[in-house]
GROMACS .gro file of C-alpha atoms in nm:
model
  243
    1MET     CA    1  12.243   9.821   6.638
    2PRO     CA    2  12.191   9.666   6.987
    3GLN     CA    3  11.869   9.736   7.140
    4PRO     CA    4  11.887   9.905   7.469
    5ARG     CA    5  11.853   9.766   7.765
    6LEU     CA    6  11.496   9.835   7.873
    7GLU     CA    7  11.437   9.845   8.329
    8HIS     CA    8  11.098   9.522   8.349
    9SER     CA    9  11.000   9.309   8.070
   10HIS     CA   10  10.702   9.356   7.865
   11ARG     CA   11  10.599   9.018   7.826
   12PRO     CA   12  10.163   8.926   7.888
   13HIS     CA   13  10.239   8.759   8.194
   14ASP     CA   14  10.522   8.953   8.353
   15ILE     CA   15  10.351   9.263   8.266
   16SER     CA   16  10.071   9.077   8.497
   17VAL     CA   17  10.241   8.986   8.767
   18ARG     CA   18  10.403   9.400   8.768
   19LEU     CA   19  10.038   9.531   8.737
   20ALA     CA   20   9.873   9.353   9.075
   21ALA     CA   21  10.120   9.420   9.292
   22GLY     CA   22  10.073   9.743   9.282
   23PRO     CA   23  10.281  10.132   9.261
   24ASP     CA   24  10.577  10.110   9.448
   25THR     CA   25  10.516  10.405   9.744
   26SER     CA   26  10.919  10.626   9.751
   27TYR     CA   27  11.092  10.675  10.092
   28LEU     CA   28  11.381  10.840   9.931
   29ARG     CA   29  11.297  11.180  10.038
   30ASP     CA   30  11.261  11.076  10.395
   31TRP     CA   31  11.604  10.914  10.341
   32ILE     CA   32  11.813  11.185  10.177
   33TYR     CA   33  11.572  11.455  10.436
   34GLY     CA   34  11.734  11.244  10.768
   35GLY     CA   35  11.984  11.280  10.635
   36ILE     CA   36  12.076  11.574  10.581
   37ASP     CA   37  11.916  11.735  10.914
   38GLY     CA   38  12.117  11.483  11.058
   39ALA     CA   39  12.449  11.524  10.899
   40VAL     CA   40  12.421  11.959  11.011
   41THR     CA   41  12.263  11.911  11.298
   42THR     CA   42  12.519  11.727  11.481
   43PHE     CA   43  12.781  11.886  11.270
   44ALA     CA   44  12.697  12.192  11.371
   45ILE     CA   45  12.723  12.109  11.783
   46VAL     CA   46  13.056  11.947  11.692
   47ALA     CA   47  13.203  12.243  11.577
   48GLY     CA   48  13.093  12.491  11.802
   49SER     CA   49  13.207  12.237  12.036
   50VAL     CA   50  13.506  12.221  11.997
   51GLY     CA   51  13.526  12.575  11.886
   52ALA     CA   52  13.428  12.617  12.266
   53ASN     CA   53  13.768  12.359  12.394
   54LEU     CA   54  13.436  12.164  12.577
   55SER     CA   55  13.648  11.796  12.645
   56THR     CA   56  13.527  11.464  12.414
   57LYS     CA   57  13.323  11.310  12.675
   58VAL     CA   58  13.080  11.653  12.665
   59ILE     CA   59  13.090  11.643  12.245
   60LEU     CA   60  12.952  11.264  12.275
   61ILE     CA   61  12.737  11.278  12.501
   62LEU     CA   62  12.612  11.651  12.330
   63GLY     CA   63  12.632  11.474  12.003
   64ILE     CA   64  12.488  11.157  12.073
   65ALA     CA   65  12.169  11.321  12.235
   66ASN     CA   66  12.157  11.545  11.981
   67LEU     CA   67  12.071  11.185  11.776
   68LEU     CA   68  11.811  11.094  11.942
   69ALA     CA   69  11.603  11.346  12.107
   70ASP     CA   70  11.641  11.551  11.742
   71GLY     CA   71  11.615  11.210  11.559
   72PHE     CA   72  11.287  11.110  11.729
   73SER     CA   73  11.133  11.453  11.689
   74MET     CA   74  11.177  11.485  11.313
   75ALA     CA   75  11.023  11.108  11.293
   76ALA     CA   76  10.804  11.176  11.454
   77ALA     CA   77  10.706  11.492  11.218
   78ASN     CA   78  10.719  11.272  10.936
   79TYR     CA   79  10.494  11.040  11.067
   80SER     CA   80  10.239  11.343  11.145
   81GLY     CA   81  10.299  11.500  10.865
   82SER     CA   82  10.263  11.158  10.660
   83LYS     CA   83   9.928  11.062  10.822
   84SER     CA   84   9.826  11.419  10.790
   85GLU     CA   85   9.797  11.340  10.327
   86ASN     CA   86   9.627  11.014  10.400
   87GLU     CA   87   9.361  11.237  10.558
   88ASP     CA   88   9.345  11.520  10.302
   89PHE     CA   89   9.363  11.247  10.095
   90GLN     CA   90   9.048  10.984  10.233
   91ARG     CA   91   8.882  11.354  10.268
   92LEU     CA   92   8.881  11.459   9.940
   93ARG     CA   93   8.823  11.129   9.769
   94ALA     CA   94   8.479  11.142  10.019
   95ILE     CA   95   8.461  11.475   9.892
   96GLU     CA   96   8.453  11.336   9.536
   97GLU     CA   97   8.265  10.981   9.529
   98LYS     CA   98   7.955  11.193   9.693
   99HIS     CA   99   7.973  11.439   9.457
  100ILE     CA  100   7.903  11.169   9.184
  101GLU     CA  101   7.701  11.007   9.375
  102ILE     CA  102   7.456  11.346   9.336
  103GLU     CA  103   7.581  11.582   9.058
  104PRO     CA  104   7.692  11.303   8.794
  105ASP     CA  105   7.565  11.565   8.516
  106GLY     CA  106   7.805  11.826   8.649
  107GLU     CA  107   8.061  11.561   8.771
  108ARG     CA  108   8.085  11.476   8.403
  109GLU     CA  109   8.137  11.824   8.274
  110GLU     CA  110   8.488  11.869   8.494
  111LEU     CA  111   8.538  11.518   8.357
  112ARG     CA  112   8.540  11.720   7.957
  113GLN     CA  113   8.638  12.003   7.998
  114ILE     CA  114   9.010  11.861   8.199
  115PHE     CA  115   8.996  11.622   7.801
  116ALA     CA  116   8.971  11.892   7.685
  117GLY     CA  117   9.191  12.062   7.794
  118LYS     CA  118   9.427  11.826   7.687
  119GLY     CA  119   9.395  11.854   7.347
  120PHE     CA  120   9.017  11.599   7.328
  121SER     CA  121   8.763  11.708   7.094
  122GLY     CA  122   8.474  11.584   6.911
  123ASP     CA  123   8.373  11.204   6.985
  124ASP     CA  124   8.688  11.040   7.138
  125LEU     CA  125   8.650  11.410   7.432
  126GLU     CA  126   8.229  11.198   7.406
  127ASP     CA  127   8.386  10.819   7.462
  128ILE     CA  128   8.722  10.943   7.688
  129VAL     CA  129   8.447  11.035   7.959
  130ARG     CA  130   8.135  10.766   7.869
  131LEU     CA  131   8.407  10.561   7.929
  132ILE     CA  132   8.612  10.688   8.245
  133SER     CA  133   8.351  10.739   8.441
  134SER     CA  134   8.094  10.393   8.320
  135ASN     CA  135   8.325  10.299   8.599
  136ARG     CA  136   8.354  10.422   8.932
  137THR     CA  137   8.661  10.352   9.047
  138THR     CA  138   8.826  10.441   8.735
  139TRP     CA  139   8.641  10.725   8.759
  140ILE     CA  140   8.755  10.886   9.159
  141GLU     CA  141   9.062  10.782   9.070
  142THR     CA  142   9.113  11.014   8.812
  143MET     CA  143   8.928  11.288   8.940
  144MET     CA  144   9.187  11.242   9.284
  145GLN     CA  145   9.445  11.306   9.015
  146ALA     CA  146   9.323  11.574   8.782
  147GLU     CA  147   9.186  11.782   9.044
  148TYR     CA  148   9.436  11.758   9.336
  149GLY     CA  149   9.689  11.598   9.128
  150MET     CA  150   9.692  11.274   9.391
  151SER     CA  151   9.692  10.897   9.367
  152ASP     CA  152   9.619  10.624   9.550
  153GLY     CA  153   9.953  10.513   9.639
  154MET     CA  154   9.943  10.622  10.039
  155ARG     CA  155  10.309  10.610  10.261
  156ASN     CA  156  10.309  10.436  10.549
  157PRO     CA  157  10.444  10.696  10.830
  158LEU     CA  158  10.436  10.380  11.000
  159LYS     CA  159  10.780  10.360  10.702
  160ALA     CA  160  10.821  10.732  10.610
  161ALA     CA  161  10.983  10.729  10.981
  162LEU     CA  162  11.150  10.513  11.065
  163TYR     CA  163  11.370  10.605  10.680
  164THR     CA  164  11.392  10.970  10.841
  165PHE     CA  165  11.519  10.851  11.185
  166ALA     CA  166  11.770  10.603  11.030
  167ALA     CA  167  11.878  10.834  10.824
  168PHE     CA  168  11.934  11.131  11.066
  169VAL     CA  169  12.153  10.845  11.290
  170LEU     CA  170  12.315  10.667  11.007
  171PHE     CA  171  12.539  10.995  10.855
  172GLY     CA  172  12.436  11.215  11.209
  173ALA     CA  173  12.685  10.997  11.337
  174ILE     CA  174  12.974  11.049  11.115
  175PRO     CA  175  13.094  11.412  11.261
  176LEU     CA  176  13.171  11.240  11.593
  177VAL     CA  177  13.363  10.968  11.379
  178PRO     CA  178  13.691  11.152  11.522
  179PHE     CA  179  13.565  11.126  11.902
  180ILE     CA  180  13.556  10.827  11.913
  181LEU     CA  181  13.819  10.671  11.665
  182PRO     CA  182  14.163  10.703  11.644
  183LEU     CA  183  14.136  11.029  11.383
  184PRO     CA  184  14.266  11.359  11.495
  185ALA     CA  185  13.939  11.501  11.694
  186ASP     CA  186  13.913  11.809  11.549
  187ALA     CA  187  13.714  12.106  11.394
  188ALA     CA  188  13.873  11.997  11.071
  189THR     CA  189  13.858  11.640  11.002
  190ALA     CA  190  13.486  11.599  11.134
  191THR     CA  191  13.380  11.917  10.781
  192ILE     CA  192  13.625  11.672  10.621
  193LEU     CA  193  13.354  11.330  10.708
  194THR     CA  194  13.093  11.536  10.726
  195ALA     CA  195  13.159  11.683  10.325
  196ILE     CA  196  13.229  11.286  10.233
  197ALA     CA  197  12.854  11.198  10.432
  198PHE     CA  198  12.657  11.452  10.199
  199PHE     CA  199  12.908  11.299   9.904
  200ALA     CA  200  12.717  11.023   9.955
  201ILE     CA  201  12.397  11.100   9.998
  202GLY     CA  202  12.394  11.257   9.685
  203SER     CA  203  12.489  10.924   9.505
  204PHE     CA  204  12.297  10.702   9.652
  205ARG     CA  205  12.020  11.007   9.462
  206ALA     CA  206  12.154  10.898   9.193
  207LYS     CA  207  12.018  10.532   9.115
  208TRP     CA  208  11.654  10.750   9.107
  209SER     CA  209  11.784  10.974   8.824
  210GLN     CA  210  11.950  10.970   8.554
  211ARG     CA  211  12.271  11.186   8.659
  212HIS     CA  212  12.563  11.030   8.688
  213TRP     CA  213  12.648  10.991   9.046
  214MET     CA  214  12.885  11.227   9.096
  215SER     CA  215  12.690  11.491   9.026
  216CYS     CA  216  12.411  11.434   9.252
  217GLY     CA  217  12.686  11.362   9.482
  218VAL     CA  218  12.867  11.756   9.466
  219GLU     CA  219  12.502  11.906   9.391
  220THR     CA  220  12.409  11.791   9.770
  221MET     CA  221  12.731  11.819   9.952
  222ALA     CA  222  12.736  12.220   9.835
  223ILE     CA  223  12.360  12.229   9.946
  224GLY     CA  224  12.504  12.009  10.281
  225MET     CA  225  12.782  12.254  10.320
  226LEU     CA  226  12.585  12.587  10.288
  227ALA     CA  227  12.374  12.442  10.568
  228ALA     CA  228  12.634  12.280  10.785
  229GLY     CA  229  12.869  12.633  10.772
  230ILE     CA  230  12.477  12.848  10.814
  231ALA     CA  231  12.454  12.747  11.173
  232TYR     CA  232  12.804  12.722  11.217
  233LEU     CA  233  12.821  13.010  11.148
  234ALA     CA  234  12.521  13.151  11.358
  235GLY     CA  235  12.613  12.873  11.645
  236HIS     CA  236  13.033  13.089  11.621
  237GLY     CA  237  12.891  13.417  11.556
  238LEU     CA  238  12.620  13.411  11.903
  239GLN     CA  239  12.908  13.221  12.110
  240THR     CA  240  13.164  13.559  11.997
  241TRP     CA  241  12.782  13.794  12.108
  242LEU     CA  242  12.763  13.584  12.487
  243GLY     CA  243  13.072  13.609  12.483
   0.00000   0.00000   0.00000
């Protein structure tokens, strides 16, 4: 029976090179958030504008203005959020460094209880505590992960912002396609293209999932179209109410 193909080599040299490069930081969520939000907000604008019988020129102006303004706003918010997460990590790390310096026995007891909770006991538990606390860097990293659920693979705020903005503009532009290319310039065409955009986002996400790309695509399309439907109904209801 053939062996299953592994995702990376386990030869000593290859392992050394891979570990020396450090862990990869994922910006997948920034891409997904940006893409879905871009498609939803632009679709809502297009659907509302078509319902109000606005001209193609006005629809494009409103749509493009939304892409640039909301896309930048979302990217800026993601930049600030990612930067705040990094600053919080540094704050908590400084706390652990201080505690290890001032109260090492108390920190060893924390280690002891952490690994006792993982099922270790007796001499094995004491060996783990001794080994981890013998290396300051390992000790701090262990406490950061076990106590706060945080690792040192910090995200680059600028990269997070750029991924968000790029996805927002790319997928947010799709509902505007019927008003740029020779396609039926109506809400139905925009709806179909927006659904395709959501499906594409989900299918792309499957690269980082164990699920089939079709399943991921359908799920994301359903979530996205639900959000788009809520946005459209809210806009349509306000338009009807305000007359």
